[in-house]
Short mmCIF file of C-alpha atoms in Angstrom, two decimals:
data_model
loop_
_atom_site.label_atom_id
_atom_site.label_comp_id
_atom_site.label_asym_id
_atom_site.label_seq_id
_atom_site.Cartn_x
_atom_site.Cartn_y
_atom_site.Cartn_z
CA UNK A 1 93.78 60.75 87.51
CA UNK A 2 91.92 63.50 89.02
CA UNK A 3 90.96 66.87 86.92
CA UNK A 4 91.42 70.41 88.09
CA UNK A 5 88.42 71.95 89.61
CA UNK A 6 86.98 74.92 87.22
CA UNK A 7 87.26 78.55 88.38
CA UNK A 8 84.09 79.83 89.25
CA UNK A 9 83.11 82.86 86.99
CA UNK A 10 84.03 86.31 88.04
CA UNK A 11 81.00 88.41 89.13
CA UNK A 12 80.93 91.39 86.58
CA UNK A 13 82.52 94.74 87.76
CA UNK A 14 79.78 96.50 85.53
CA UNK A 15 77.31 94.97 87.83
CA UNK A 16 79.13 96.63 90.92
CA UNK A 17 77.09 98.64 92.84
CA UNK A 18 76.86 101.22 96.00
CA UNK A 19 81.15 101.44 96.16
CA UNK A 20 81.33 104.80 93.46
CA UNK A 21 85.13 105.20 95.25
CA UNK A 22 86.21 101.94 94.77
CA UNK A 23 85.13 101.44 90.79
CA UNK A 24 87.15 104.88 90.12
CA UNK A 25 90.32 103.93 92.17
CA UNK A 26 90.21 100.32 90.11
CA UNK A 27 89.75 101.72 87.14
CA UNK A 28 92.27 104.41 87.47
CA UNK A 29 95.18 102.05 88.86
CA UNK A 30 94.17 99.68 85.84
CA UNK A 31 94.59 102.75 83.31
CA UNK A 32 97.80 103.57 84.72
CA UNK A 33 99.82 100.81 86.89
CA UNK A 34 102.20 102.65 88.05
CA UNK A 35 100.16 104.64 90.37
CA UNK A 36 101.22 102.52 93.28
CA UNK A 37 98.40 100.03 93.44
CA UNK A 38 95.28 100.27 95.79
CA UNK A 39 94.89 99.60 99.32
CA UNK A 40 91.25 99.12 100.05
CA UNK A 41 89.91 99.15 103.89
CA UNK A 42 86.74 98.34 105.02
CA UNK A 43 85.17 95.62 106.67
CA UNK A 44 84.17 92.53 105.79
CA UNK A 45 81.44 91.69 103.07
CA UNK A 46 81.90 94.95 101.03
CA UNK A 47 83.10 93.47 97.63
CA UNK A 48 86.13 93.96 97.91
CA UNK A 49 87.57 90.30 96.75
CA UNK A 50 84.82 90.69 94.28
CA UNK A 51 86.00 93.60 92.98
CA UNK A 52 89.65 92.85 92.07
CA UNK A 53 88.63 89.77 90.55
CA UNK A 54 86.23 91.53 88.40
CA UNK A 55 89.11 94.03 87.33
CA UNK A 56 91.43 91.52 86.01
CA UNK A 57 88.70 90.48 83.82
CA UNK A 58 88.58 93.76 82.04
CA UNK A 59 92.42 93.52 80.99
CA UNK A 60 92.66 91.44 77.94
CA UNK A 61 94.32 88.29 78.73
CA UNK A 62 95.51 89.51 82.65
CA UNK A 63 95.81 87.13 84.58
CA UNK A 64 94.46 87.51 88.32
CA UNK A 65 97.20 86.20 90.89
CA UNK A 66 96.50 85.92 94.97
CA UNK A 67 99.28 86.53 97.20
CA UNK A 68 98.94 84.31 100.07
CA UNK A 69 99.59 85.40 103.80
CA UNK A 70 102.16 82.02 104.28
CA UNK A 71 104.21 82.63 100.95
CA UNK A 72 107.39 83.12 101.43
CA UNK A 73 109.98 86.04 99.63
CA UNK A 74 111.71 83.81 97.43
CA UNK A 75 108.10 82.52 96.46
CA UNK A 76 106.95 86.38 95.49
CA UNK A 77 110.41 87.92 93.71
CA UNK A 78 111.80 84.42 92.49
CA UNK A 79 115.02 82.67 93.28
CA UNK A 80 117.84 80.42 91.92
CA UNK A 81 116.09 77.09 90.26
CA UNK A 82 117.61 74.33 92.43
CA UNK A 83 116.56 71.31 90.20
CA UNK A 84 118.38 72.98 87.05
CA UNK A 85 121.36 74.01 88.71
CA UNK A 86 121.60 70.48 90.51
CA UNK A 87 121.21 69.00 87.16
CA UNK A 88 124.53 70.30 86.05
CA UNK A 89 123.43 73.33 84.00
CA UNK A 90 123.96 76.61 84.56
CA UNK A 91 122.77 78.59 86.80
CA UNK A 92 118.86 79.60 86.07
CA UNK A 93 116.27 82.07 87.73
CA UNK A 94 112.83 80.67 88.76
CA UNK A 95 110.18 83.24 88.17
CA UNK A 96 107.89 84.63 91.19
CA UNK A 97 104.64 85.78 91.30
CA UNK A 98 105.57 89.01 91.00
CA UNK A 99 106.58 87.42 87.40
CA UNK A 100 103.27 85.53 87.34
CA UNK A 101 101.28 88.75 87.69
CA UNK A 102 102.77 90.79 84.43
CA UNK A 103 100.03 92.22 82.62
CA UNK A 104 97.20 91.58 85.11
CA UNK A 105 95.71 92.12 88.97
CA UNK A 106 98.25 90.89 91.92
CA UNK A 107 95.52 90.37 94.69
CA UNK A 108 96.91 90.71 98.17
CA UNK A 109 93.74 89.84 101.18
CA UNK A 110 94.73 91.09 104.42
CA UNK A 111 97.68 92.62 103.20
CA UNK A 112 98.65 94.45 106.93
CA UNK A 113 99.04 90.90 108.12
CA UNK A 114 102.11 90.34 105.56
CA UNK A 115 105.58 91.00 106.90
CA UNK A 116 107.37 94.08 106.09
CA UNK A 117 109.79 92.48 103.95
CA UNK A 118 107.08 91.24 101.63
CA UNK A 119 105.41 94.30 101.53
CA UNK A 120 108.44 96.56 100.95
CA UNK A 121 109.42 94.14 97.56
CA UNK A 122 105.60 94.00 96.61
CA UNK A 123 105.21 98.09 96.47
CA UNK A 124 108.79 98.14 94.70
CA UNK A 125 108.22 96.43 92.18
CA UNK A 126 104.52 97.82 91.74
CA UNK A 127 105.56 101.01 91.86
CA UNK A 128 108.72 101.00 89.37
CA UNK A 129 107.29 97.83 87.07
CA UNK A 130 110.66 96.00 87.89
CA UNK A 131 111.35 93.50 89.73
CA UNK A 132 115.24 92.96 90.93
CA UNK A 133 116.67 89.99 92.50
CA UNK A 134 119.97 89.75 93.91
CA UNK A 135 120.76 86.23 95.93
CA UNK A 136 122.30 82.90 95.74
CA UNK A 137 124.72 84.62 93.62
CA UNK A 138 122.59 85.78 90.79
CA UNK A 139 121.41 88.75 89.35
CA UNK A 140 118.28 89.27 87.60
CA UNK A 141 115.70 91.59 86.20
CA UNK A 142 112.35 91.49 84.61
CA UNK A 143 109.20 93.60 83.72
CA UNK A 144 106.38 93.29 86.39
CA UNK A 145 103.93 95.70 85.59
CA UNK A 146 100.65 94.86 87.22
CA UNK A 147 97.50 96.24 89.54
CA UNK A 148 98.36 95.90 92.55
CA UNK A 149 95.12 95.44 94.83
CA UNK A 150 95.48 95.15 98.61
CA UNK A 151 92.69 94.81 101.69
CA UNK A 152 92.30 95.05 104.54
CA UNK A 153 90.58 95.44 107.83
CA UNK A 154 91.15 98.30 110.24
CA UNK A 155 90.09 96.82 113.19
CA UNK A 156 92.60 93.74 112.59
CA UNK A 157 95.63 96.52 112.09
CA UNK A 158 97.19 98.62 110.23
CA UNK A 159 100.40 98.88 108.06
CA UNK A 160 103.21 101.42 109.45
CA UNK A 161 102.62 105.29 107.69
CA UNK A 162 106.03 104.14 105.55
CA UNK A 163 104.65 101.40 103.83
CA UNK A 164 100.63 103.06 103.75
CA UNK A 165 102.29 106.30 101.68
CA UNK A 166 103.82 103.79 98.68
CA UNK A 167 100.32 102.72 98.15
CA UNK A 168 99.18 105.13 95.18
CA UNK A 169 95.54 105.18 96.01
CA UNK A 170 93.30 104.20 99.00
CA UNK A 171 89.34 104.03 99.53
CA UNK A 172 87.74 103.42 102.73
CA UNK A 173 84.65 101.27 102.28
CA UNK A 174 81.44 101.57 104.38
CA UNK A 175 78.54 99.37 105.06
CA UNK A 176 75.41 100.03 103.01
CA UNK A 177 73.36 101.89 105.41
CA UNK A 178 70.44 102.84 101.92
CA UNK A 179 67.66 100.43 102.72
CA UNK A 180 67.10 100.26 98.93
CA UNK A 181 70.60 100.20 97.91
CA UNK A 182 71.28 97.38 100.33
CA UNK A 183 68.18 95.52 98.42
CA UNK A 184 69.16 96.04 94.96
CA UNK A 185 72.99 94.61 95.81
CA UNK A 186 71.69 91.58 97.53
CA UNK A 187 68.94 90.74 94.42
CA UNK A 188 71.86 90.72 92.19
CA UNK A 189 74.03 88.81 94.26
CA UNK A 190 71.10 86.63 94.34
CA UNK A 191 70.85 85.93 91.09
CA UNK A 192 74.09 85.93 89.96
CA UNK A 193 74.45 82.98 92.06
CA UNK A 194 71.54 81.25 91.20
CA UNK A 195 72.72 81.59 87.23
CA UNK A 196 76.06 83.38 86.45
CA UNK A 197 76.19 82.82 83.23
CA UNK A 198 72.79 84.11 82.46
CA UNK A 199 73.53 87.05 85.05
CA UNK A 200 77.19 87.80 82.86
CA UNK A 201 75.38 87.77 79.67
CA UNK A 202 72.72 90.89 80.92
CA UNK A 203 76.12 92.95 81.32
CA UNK A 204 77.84 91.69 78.89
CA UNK A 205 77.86 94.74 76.27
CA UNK A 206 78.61 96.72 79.51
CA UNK A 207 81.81 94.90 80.36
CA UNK A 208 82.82 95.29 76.53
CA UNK A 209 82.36 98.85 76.93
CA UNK A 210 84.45 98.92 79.97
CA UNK A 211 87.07 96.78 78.66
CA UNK A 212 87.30 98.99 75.40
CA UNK A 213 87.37 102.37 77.07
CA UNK A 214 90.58 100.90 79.45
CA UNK A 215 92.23 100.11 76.34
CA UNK A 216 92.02 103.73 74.93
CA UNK A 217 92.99 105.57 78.10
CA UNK A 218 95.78 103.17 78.39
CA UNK A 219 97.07 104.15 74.69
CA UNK A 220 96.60 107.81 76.00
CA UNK A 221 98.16 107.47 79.14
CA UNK A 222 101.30 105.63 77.06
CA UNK A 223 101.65 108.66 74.86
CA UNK A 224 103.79 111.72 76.75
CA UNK A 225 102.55 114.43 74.60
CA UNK A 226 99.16 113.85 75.65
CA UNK A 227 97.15 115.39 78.10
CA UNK A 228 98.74 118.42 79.20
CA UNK A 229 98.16 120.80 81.77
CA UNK A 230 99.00 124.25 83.23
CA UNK A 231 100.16 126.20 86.73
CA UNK A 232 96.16 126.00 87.81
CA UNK A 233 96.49 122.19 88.34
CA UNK A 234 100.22 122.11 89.70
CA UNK A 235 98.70 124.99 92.43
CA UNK A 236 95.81 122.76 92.73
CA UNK A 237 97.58 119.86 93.82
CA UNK A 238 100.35 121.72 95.82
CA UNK A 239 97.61 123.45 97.96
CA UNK A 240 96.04 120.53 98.25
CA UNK A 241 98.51 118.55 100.02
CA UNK A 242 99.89 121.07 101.64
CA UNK A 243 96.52 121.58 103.45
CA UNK A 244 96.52 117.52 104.45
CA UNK A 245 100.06 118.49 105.74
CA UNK A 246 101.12 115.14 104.12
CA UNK A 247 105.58 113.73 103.90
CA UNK A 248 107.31 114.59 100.86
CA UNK A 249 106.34 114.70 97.23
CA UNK A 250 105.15 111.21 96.70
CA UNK A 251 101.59 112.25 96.93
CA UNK A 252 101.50 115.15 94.87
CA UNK A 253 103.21 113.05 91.84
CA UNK A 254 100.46 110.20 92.27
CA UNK A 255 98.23 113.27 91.99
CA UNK A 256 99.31 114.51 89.00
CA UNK A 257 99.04 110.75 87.76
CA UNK A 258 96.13 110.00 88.95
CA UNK A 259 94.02 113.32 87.38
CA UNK A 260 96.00 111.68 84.05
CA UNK A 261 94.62 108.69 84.09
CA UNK A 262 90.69 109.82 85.41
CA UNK A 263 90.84 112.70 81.88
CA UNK A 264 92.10 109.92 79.89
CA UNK A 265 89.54 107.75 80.88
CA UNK A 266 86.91 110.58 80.96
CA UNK A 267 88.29 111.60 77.21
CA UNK A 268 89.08 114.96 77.78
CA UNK A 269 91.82 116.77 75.67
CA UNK A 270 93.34 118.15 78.67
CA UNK A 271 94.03 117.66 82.79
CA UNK A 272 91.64 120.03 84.98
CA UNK A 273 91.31 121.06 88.08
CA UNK A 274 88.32 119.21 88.06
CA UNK A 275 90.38 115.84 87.77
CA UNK A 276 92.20 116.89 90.73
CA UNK A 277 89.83 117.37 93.10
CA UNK A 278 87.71 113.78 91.88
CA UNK A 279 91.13 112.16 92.84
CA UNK A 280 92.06 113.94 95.73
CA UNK A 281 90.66 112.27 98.40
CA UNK A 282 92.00 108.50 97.10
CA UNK A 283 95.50 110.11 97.40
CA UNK A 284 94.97 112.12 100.58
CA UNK A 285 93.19 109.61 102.91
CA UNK A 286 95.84 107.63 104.06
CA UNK A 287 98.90 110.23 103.85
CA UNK A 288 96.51 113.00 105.55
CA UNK A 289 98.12 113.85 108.82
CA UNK A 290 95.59 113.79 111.82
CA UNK A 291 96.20 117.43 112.97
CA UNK A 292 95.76 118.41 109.74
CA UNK A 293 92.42 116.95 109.62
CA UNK A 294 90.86 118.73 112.57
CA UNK A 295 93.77 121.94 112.42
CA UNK A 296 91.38 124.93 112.43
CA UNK A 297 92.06 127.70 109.57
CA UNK A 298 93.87 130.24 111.75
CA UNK A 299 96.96 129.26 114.24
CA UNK A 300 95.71 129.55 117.57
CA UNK A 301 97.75 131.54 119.96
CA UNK A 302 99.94 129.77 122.42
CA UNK A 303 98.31 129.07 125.93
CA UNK A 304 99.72 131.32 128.86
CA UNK A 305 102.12 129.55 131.12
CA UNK A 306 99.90 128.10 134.48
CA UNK A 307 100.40 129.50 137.72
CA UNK A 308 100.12 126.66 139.46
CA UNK A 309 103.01 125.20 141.11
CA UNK A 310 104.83 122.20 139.37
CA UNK A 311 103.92 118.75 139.93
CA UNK A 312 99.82 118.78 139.74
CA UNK A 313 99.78 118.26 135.77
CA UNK A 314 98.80 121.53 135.10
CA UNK A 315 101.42 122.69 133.22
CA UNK A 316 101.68 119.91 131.10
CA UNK A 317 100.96 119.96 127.05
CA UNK A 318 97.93 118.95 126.32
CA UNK A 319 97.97 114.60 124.87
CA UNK A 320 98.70 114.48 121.56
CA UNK A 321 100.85 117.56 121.65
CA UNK A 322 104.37 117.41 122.47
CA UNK A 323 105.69 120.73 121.40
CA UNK A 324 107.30 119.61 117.89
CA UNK A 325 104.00 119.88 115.82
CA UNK A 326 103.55 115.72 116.14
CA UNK A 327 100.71 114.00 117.57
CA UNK A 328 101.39 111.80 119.91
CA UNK A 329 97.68 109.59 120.83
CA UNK A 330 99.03 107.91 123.47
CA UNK A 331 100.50 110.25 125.49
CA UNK A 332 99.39 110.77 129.22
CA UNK A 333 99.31 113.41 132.15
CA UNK A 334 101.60 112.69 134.65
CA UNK A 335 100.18 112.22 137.93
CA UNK A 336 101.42 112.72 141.49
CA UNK A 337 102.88 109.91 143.32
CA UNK A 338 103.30 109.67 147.02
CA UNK A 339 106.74 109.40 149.20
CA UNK A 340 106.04 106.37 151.20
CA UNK A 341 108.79 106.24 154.29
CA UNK A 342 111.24 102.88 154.43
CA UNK A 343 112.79 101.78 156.97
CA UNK A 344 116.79 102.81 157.29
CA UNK A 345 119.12 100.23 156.27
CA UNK A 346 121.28 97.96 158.56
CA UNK A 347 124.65 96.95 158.51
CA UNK A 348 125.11 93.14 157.44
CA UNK A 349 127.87 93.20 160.03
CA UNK A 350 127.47 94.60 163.50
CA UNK A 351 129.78 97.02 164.62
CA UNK A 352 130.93 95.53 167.46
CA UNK A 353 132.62 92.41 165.41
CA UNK A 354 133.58 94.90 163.16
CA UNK A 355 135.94 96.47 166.32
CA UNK A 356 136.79 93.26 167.77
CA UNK A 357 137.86 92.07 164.45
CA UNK A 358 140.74 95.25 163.69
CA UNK A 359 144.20 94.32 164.21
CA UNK A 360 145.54 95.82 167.68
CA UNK A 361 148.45 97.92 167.61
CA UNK A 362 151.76 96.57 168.71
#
């Protein structure tokens, strides 16, 4: 009988260094699930694997749960239990991971390789903390409230502008250009590998302070009358994403959320504008529109009509710009193409059979 392999031990999120961005967005989806989750991009060899399973460690008793790219739907929401229904019971639901991952970190690696429908149950149920399943003739419903932490890699894809907005928060991760920086990450890598348990115990009373400060901001974020805030902050946020030009409301509600949880952790009797503009950029980066990122101040006046005659491209919109205020990146000039003289067609039947075969008169 063969014995289960132990986990290795969970590098130390106190011990995290050179990603500022991605320690706040962690920490801030952890004090308040229901942000949405975070989607972190970067590429490879930027902790961010490390990270997430350093977060679940903070949560007392989470558990950390890994979403793999081959699972299937019924494996993530849960389905009818086959081997109790064949038994002659009832009928009986068979928990997901979605169920799995109550309480703690859902870990998702390469999450814009997934298929839509995954993703589209995944941010459900992140985002409302409920997870509904309607098939094989049942109906069923139970609590999933979790962090949900996705990755991925730009240059292998992206996900489709519906499915990036549900994510509550996003941080683009960078490569270490600091000489010294670089140094000091790779020493403790070092010798956390060399002895982890010797490595945990150096930051353990930092990880208990962690750990204890996302239990209080949780208890504050839980209570409704805490925490308020005034017209400065809702202007705040409204000119905010007005300015990024970004769809709907979704992002300035995971605003407001999100400058919450960051005074709650920060222990402040009240949401700032302050809070707003630390969080901003975690909510704005992937719903920011690309005009509105380059859009000077003023509206530039309309370009006068060309002169030219039609047909040489220069009356065309410039790419990008197709007259309804979308870009459109792949658009292309048209360009002239030349008449190139055929030969006429011929009849498949000469004209002379064609006489000799009519009917004479009578």
């Amino acid at each position: 009988m063969t014995t289960a392999a132990p986990m290795p031990l969970p590098f130390p999120f106190a011990a995290i260094a050179g990603q500022p961005q991605l320690r706040q967005a962690l920490l801030l989806a952890a004090v308040d699930p229901g942000l949405g989750g975070v989607l972190i991009e970067g590429p490879r060899g930027t902790a961010k694997t490390t990270a997430a399973r350093a977060l679940a460690e903070l949560l007392p008793g989470a558990p950390f749960v890994t979403l793999p790219l081959g699972a299937s739907l019924e494996s993530l929401v849960g389905t009818l239990d086959l081997g109790h229904a064949l038994a002659g019971h009832e009928l009986k639901f068979a928990p997901g991971l979605l169920a799995r991952a109550h309480g703690g970190v859902l870990y998702v690696d390469e999450i814009n390789l997934l298929p839509d429908a995954l993703i589209d149950s995944l941010l459900d149920a992140a985002a409302s903390g409920v997870n509904v399943v309607e098939r094989d003739g049942i109906s069923h419903r139970h609590v999933a409230r979790f962090v949900l932490v996705g990755t991925m890699n730009p240059e292998e894809g992206t996900l489709r502008p519906q499915l990036l907005d549900r994510f509550g928060l996003c941080v683009h991760l960078r490569n270490i250009e600091d000489a010294a920086e670089r140094q000091a990450i790779v020493r403790a890598r070092l010798a956390f590998d060399v002895d982890p348990q010797g490595f945990r115990a150096t930051h353990a009373q930092a990880e208990a302070e962690l750990a204890a400060a996302l239990v209080r901001a949780r208890a504050v974020v839980a209570d409704a009358s805490a925490l308020p805030y005034g017209d400065a902050v809702h202007e705040a946020v409204g000119a905010l994403c007005i300015e990024a030009g970004v769809d709907g409301l979704r992002a300035d509600l995971v605003m407001l959320r999100s400058a919450r949880a960051l005074a709650a952790w920060d222990g402040a009797v009240a949401i700032t504008t302050d809070h707003v503009q630390r969080v901003a950029e975690a909510v704005l980066l992937h719903r920011r529109k690309p005009e509105a990122a380059s859009a000077p101040s003023a509206v530039a006046p309309a370009p006068a009509p060309s002169s030219r005659p039609a047909g040489n491209g220069s009356n065309h919109s410039p790419a990008g710009n197709d007259g309804t205020g979308e870009q459109d990146w792949g658009a292309m000039p048209p360009e002239p193409v030349g008449i190139e003289r055929v030969k006429p067609l011929r009849p498949l039947i000469p004209s002379q059979t064609l006489s000799q075969a009519a009917p004479k008169k009578a």
